[in-house]
CSV table of C-alpha atoms in Angstrom, one decimal:
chain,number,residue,atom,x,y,z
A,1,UNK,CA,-73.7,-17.8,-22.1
A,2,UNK,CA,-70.2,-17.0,-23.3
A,3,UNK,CA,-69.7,-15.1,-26.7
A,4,UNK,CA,-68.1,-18.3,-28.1
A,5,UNK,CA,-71.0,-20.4,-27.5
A,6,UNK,CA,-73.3,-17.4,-29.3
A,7,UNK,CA,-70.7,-17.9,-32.1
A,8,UNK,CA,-71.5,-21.5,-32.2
A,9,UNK,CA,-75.1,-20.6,-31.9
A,10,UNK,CA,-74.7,-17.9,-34.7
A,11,UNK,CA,-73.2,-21.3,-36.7
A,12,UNK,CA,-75.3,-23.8,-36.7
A,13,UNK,CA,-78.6,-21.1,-36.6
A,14,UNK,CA,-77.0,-20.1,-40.2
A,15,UNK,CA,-76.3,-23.8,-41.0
A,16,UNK,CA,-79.5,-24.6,-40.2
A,17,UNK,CA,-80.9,-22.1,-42.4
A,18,UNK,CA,-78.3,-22.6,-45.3
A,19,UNK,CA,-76.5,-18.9,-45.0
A,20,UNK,CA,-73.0,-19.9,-45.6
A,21,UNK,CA,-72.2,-15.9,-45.3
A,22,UNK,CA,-72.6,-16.0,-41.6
A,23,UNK,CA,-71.0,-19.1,-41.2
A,24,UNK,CA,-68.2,-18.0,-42.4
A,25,UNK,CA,-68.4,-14.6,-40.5
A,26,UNK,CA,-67.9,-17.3,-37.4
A,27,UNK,CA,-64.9,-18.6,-38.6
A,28,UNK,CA,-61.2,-16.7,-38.6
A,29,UNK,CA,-59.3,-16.0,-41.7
A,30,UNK,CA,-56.8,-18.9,-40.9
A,31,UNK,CA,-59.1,-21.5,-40.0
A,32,UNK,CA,-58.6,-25.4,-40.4
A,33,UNK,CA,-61.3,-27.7,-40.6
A,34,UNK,CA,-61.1,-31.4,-40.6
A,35,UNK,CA,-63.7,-34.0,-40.6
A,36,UNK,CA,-63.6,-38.0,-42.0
A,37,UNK,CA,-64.5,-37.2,-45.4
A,38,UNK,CA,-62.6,-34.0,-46.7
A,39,UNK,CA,-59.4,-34.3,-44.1
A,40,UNK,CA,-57.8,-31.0,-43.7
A,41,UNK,CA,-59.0,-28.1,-45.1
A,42,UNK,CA,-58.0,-24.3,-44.5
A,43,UNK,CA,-59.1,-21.1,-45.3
A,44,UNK,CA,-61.2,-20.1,-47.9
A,45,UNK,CA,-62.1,-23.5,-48.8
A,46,UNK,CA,-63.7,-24.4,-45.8
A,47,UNK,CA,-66.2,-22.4,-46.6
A,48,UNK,CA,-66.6,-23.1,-50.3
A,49,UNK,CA,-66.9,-27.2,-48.5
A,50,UNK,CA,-70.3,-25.6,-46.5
A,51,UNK,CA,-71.5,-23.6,-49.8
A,52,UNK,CA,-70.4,-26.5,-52.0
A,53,UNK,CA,-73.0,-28.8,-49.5
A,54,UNK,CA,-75.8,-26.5,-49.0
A,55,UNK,CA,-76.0,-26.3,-52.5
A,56,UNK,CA,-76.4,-30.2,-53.4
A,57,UNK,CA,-78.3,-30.2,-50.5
A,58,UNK,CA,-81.1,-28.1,-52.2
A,59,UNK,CA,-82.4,-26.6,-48.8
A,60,UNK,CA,-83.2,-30.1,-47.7
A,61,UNK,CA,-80.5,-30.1,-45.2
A,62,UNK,CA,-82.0,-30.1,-41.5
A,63,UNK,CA,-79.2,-29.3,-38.5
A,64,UNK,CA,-80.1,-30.1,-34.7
A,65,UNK,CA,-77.8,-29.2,-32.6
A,66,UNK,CA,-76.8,-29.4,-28.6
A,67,UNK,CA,-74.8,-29.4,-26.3
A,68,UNK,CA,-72.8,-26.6,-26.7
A,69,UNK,CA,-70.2,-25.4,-24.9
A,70,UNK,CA,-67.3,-23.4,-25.2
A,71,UNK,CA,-64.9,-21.2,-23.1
A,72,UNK,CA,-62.2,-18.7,-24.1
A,73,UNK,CA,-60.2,-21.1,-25.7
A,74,UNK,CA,-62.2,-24.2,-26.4
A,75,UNK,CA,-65.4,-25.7,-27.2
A,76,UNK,CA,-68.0,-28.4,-28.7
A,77,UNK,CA,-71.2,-28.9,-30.0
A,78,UNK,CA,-72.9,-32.3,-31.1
A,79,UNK,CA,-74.9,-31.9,-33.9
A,80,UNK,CA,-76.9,-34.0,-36.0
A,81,UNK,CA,-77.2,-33.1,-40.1
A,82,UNK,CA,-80.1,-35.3,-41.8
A,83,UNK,CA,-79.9,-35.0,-45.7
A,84,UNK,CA,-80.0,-36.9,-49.0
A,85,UNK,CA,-76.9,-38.3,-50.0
A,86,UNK,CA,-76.6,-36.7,-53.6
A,87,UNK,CA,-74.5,-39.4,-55.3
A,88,UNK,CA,-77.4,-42.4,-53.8
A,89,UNK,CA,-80.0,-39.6,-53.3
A,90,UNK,CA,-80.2,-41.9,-50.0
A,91,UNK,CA,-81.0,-40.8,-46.6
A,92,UNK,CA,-78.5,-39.8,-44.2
A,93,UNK,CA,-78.6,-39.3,-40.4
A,94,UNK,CA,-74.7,-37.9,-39.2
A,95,UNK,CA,-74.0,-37.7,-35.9
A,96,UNK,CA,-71.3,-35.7,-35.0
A,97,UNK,CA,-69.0,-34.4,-32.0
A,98,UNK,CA,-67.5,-31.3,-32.7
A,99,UNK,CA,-64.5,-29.5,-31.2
A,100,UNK,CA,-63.8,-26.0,-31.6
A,101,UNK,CA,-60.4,-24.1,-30.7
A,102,UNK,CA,-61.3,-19.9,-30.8
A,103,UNK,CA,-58.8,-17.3,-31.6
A,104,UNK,CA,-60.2,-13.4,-31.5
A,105,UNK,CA,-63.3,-14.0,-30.8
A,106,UNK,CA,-63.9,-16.5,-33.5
A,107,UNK,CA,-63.5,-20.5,-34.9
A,108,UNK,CA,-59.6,-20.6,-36.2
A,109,UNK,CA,-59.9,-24.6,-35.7
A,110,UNK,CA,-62.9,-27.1,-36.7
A,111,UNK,CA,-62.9,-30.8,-35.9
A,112,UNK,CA,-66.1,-32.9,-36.9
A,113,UNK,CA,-65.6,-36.6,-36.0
A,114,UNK,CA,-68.2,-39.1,-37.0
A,115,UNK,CA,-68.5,-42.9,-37.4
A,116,UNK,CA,-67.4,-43.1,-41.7
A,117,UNK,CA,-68.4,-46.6,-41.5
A,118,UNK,CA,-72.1,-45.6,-40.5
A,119,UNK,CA,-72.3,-43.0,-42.6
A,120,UNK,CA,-71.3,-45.2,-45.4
A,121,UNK,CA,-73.7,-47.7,-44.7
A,122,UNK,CA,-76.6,-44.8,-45.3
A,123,UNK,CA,-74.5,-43.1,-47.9
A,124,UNK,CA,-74.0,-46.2,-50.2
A,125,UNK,CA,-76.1,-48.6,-48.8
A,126,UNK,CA,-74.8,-52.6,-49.2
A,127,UNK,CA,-71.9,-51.1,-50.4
A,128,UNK,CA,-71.4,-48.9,-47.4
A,129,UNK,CA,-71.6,-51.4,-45.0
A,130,UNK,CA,-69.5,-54.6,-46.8
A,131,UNK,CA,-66.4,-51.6,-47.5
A,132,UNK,CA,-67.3,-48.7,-45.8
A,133,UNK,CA,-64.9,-49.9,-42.8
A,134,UNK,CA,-62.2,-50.3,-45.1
A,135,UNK,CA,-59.2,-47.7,-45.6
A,136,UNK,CA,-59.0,-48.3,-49.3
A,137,UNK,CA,-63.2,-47.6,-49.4
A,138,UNK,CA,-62.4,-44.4,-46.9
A,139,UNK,CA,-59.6,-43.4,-49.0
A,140,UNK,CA,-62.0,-43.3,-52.1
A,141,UNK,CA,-64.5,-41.8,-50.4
A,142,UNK,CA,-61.9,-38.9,-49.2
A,143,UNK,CA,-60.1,-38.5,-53.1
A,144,UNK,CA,-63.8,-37.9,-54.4
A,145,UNK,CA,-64.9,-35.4,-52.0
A,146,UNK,CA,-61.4,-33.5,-52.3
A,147,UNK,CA,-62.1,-33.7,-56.4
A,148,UNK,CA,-65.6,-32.7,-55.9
A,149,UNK,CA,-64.3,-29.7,-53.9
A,150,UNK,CA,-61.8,-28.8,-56.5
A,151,UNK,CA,-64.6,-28.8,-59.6
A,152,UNK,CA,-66.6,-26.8,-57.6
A,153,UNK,CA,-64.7,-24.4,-56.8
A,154,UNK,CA,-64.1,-23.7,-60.9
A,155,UNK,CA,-67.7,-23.2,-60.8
A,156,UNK,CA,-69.6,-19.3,-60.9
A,157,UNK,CA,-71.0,-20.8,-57.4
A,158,UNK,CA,-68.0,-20.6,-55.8
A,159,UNK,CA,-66.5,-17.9,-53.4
């Protein structure tokens, strides 16, 4: 096993059991995230995204993970995050594929990619699946996660 793949281990482990600290002791000072819902984010508020998440996921939030691998440079993990959706308080099953670039040992770059239009369809129900495909119902979806972020991180929660 490599060290990078024991980092992505180390992850999703901490993910799994809601300790944004150590997922964020994975990740390098300059790192950039991006996924279908928030976009790009960098730095500090990638990890206030996770804390923001586990939070509203009220240690309901089960990770499953596999197929990890990861080099020097690269790597990827598909994992699968199973919550309550806490605007619907419906279920969601996300499938993702992630890709991982590593610089000093740890994460500097994040990419989730998922399906938006099936997690839609879970996340808002009839809704979801007569918009979800839609840029202008994606585009909404993104402007109220990015506002969500922003309140949060006004909170005592935050980082």
């Amino acid at each position: 096993m490599t060290p990078n793949e024991k980092t992505l281990i180390k992850f999703y482990t901490a993910f799994n059991n809601g300790d944004v600290s150590t997922m964020c002791e994975c990740y390098h000072p300059k790192i950039k995230f991006r996924d279908p819902i928030f976009d790009l984010l960098k730095e500090n508020d990638v990890c206030q995204m996770w804390k923001m998440l586990i939070e509203k996921g009220k240690g309901n939030t089960k990770i499953k993970f596999s197929d990890i691998k990861a080099d020097q440079y690269i790597g990827s993990v598909r994992w699968i995050a199973t919550y309550k959706f806490s605007k619907t308080n419906r279920t969601v099953v996300n499938e993702i594929q992630a890709q991982f670039q590593f610089k000093d040992g740890l994460i500097i770059k994040h990419t989730d990619d998922f399906d938006i239009w099936k997690w839609s369809k879970q996340a808002f129900g009839i809704k979801g699946y007569l918009f979800g495909w839609t840029g202008y119902f994606q585009n909404k979806i993104q402007q109220q996660a990015l506002l969500s972020l922003k309140k949060y991180k006004k909170t005592k929660h935050a980082y």
